[in-house]
Short mmCIF file of C-alpha atoms and ligand atoms in Angstrom, two decimals:
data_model
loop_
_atom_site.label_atom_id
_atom_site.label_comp_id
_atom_site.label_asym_id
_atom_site.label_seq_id
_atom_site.Cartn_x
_atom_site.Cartn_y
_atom_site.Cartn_z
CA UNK A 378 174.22 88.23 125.76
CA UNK A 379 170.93 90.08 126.42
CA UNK A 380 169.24 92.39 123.38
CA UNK A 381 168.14 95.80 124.78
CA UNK A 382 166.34 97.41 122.41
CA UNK A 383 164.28 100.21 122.16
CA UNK A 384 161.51 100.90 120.67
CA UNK A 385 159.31 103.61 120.00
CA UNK A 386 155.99 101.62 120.32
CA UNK A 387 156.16 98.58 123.65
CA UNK A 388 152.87 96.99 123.69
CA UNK A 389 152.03 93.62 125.71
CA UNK A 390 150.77 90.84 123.36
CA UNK A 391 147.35 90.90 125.05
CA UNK A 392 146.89 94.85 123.38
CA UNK A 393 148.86 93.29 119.88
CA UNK A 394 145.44 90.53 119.37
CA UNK A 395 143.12 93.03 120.41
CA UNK A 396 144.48 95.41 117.20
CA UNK A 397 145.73 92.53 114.92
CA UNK A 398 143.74 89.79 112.92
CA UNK A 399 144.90 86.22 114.33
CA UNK A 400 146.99 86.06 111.52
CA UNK A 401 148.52 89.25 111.31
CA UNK A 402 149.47 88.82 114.88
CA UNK A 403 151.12 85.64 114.39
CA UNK A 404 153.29 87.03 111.12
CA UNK A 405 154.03 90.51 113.28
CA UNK A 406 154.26 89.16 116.36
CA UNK A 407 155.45 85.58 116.09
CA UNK A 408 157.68 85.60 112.98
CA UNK A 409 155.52 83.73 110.82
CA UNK A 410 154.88 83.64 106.93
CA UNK A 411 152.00 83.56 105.02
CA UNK A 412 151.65 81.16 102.48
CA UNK A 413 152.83 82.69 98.92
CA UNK A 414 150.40 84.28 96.32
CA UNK A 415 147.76 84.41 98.65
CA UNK A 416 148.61 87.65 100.81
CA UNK A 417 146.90 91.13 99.94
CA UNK A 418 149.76 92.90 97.91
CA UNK A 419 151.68 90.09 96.56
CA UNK A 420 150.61 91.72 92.65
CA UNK A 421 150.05 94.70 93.44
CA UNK A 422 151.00 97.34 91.05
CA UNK A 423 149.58 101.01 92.36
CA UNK A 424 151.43 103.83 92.97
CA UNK A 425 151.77 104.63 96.83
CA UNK A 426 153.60 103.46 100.20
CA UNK A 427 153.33 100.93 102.13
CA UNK A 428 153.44 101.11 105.74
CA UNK A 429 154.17 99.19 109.11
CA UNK A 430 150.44 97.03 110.17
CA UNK A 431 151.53 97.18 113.08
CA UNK A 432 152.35 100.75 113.75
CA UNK A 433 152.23 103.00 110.59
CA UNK A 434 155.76 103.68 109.96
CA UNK A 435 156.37 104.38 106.53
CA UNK A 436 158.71 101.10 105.45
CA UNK A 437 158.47 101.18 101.34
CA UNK A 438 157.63 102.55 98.40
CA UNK A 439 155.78 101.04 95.47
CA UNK A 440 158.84 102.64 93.28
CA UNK A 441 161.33 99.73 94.52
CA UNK A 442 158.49 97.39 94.45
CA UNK A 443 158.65 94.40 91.92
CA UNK A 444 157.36 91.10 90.85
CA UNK A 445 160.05 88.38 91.94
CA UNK A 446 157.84 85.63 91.45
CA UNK A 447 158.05 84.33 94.54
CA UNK A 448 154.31 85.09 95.47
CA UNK A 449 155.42 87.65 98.08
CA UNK A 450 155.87 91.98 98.23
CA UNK A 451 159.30 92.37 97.11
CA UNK A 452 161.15 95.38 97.26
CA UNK A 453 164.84 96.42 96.19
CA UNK A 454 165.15 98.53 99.32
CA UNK A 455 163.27 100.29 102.57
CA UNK A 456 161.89 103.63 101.78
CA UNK A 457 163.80 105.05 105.00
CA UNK A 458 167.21 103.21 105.67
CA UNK A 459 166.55 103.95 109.01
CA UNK A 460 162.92 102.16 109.43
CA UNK A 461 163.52 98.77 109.27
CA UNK A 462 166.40 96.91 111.34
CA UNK A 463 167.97 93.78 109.92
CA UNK A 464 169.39 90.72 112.21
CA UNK A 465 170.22 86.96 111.69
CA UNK A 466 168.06 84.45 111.79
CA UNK A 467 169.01 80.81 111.40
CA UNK A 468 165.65 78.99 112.63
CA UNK A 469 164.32 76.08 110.35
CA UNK A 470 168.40 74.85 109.52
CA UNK A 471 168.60 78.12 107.38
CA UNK A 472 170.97 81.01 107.53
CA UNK A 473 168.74 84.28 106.60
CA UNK A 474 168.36 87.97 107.55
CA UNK A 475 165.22 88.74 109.32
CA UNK A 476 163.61 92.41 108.49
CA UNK A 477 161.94 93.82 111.66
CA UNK A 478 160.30 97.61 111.69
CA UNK A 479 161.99 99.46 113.66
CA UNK A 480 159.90 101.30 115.42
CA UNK A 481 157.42 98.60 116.73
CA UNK A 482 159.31 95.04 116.69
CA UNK A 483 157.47 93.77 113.91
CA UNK A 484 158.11 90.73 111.82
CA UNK A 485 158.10 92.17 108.35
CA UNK A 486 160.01 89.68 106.69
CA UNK A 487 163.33 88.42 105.29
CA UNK A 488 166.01 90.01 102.89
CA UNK A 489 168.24 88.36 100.69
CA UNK A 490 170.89 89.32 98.29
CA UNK A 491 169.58 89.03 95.20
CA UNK A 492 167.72 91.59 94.17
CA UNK A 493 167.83 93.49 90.80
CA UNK A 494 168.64 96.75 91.49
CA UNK A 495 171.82 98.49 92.31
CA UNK A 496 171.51 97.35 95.89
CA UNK A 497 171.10 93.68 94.93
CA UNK A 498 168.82 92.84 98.01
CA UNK A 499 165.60 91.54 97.67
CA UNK A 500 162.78 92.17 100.49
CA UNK A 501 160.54 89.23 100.78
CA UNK A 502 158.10 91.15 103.30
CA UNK A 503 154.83 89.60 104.07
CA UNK A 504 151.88 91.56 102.92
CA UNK A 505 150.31 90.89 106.59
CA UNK A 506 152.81 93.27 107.92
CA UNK A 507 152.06 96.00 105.72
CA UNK A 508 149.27 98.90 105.03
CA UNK A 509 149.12 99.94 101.59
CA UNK A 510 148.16 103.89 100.94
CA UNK A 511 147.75 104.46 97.62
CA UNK A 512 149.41 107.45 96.22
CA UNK A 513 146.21 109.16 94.78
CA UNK A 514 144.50 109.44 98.88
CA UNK A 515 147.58 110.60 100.65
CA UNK A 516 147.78 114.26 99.25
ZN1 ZN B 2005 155.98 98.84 113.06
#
């Protein structure tokens, strides 16, 4: 079976490195994960949104944003449904759901179910993948 996807933004790897720290590139671009409690938003508490590294497409909001200990952004659900696109993943022996952004491919993270909100998911996103904006500059 052959995946044809589209997306919105196609750029070949040599363009991703130029834009992309080495280690952004291999979280968005590779599927990898940082190492826990040491990414940029892990604890972070501001009001605001964060958004796609890799292209800018708004993926969550710091309202469904909580601390699940794990050392990693975690968020009870995507600020657009439609922005981030969800498919299996059973590398390293596990079974998990990988959370790509839709628009650009990116690796954002995983999602598993159990969260604490309605929804019961839990986003374990890397904070390489994301931009925050906090809510007091985007007017
Ligand atoms: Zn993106």
């Amino acid at each position: 079976m052959s995946e044809i996807t589209t997306r919105n933004v196609n750029k070949p790897d040599a363009q991703w490195r130029e834009e992309l720290t080495p280690e952004q590139f291999a979280i968005l671009r590779e599927s990898g994960t940082e190492p826990p409690f040491t990414g940029e938003y892990w604890d972070t508490k501001a009001d605001g949104s964060y958004r796609c590294r890799g292209c800018g497409a708004m993926l969550f909001g710091s309202d469904t944003k909580f601390d699940s200990g794990t050392g990693w952004p975690s968020f009870s659900e995507p600020a657009v449904a439609d922005a981030v696109e969800l498919r299996p993943d059973n590398s390293l022996l596990m079974r998990r759901t990988e959370v790509v952004c839709r628009n650009c491919g990116g690796h954002l993270g995983h999602v598993f179910p159990d969260g604490p909100g309605s929804g019961g998911q839990r986003y374990c996103i890397n904070s390489c993948s994301l931009a925050f904006d906090p809510a007091d500059k985007v007017d």
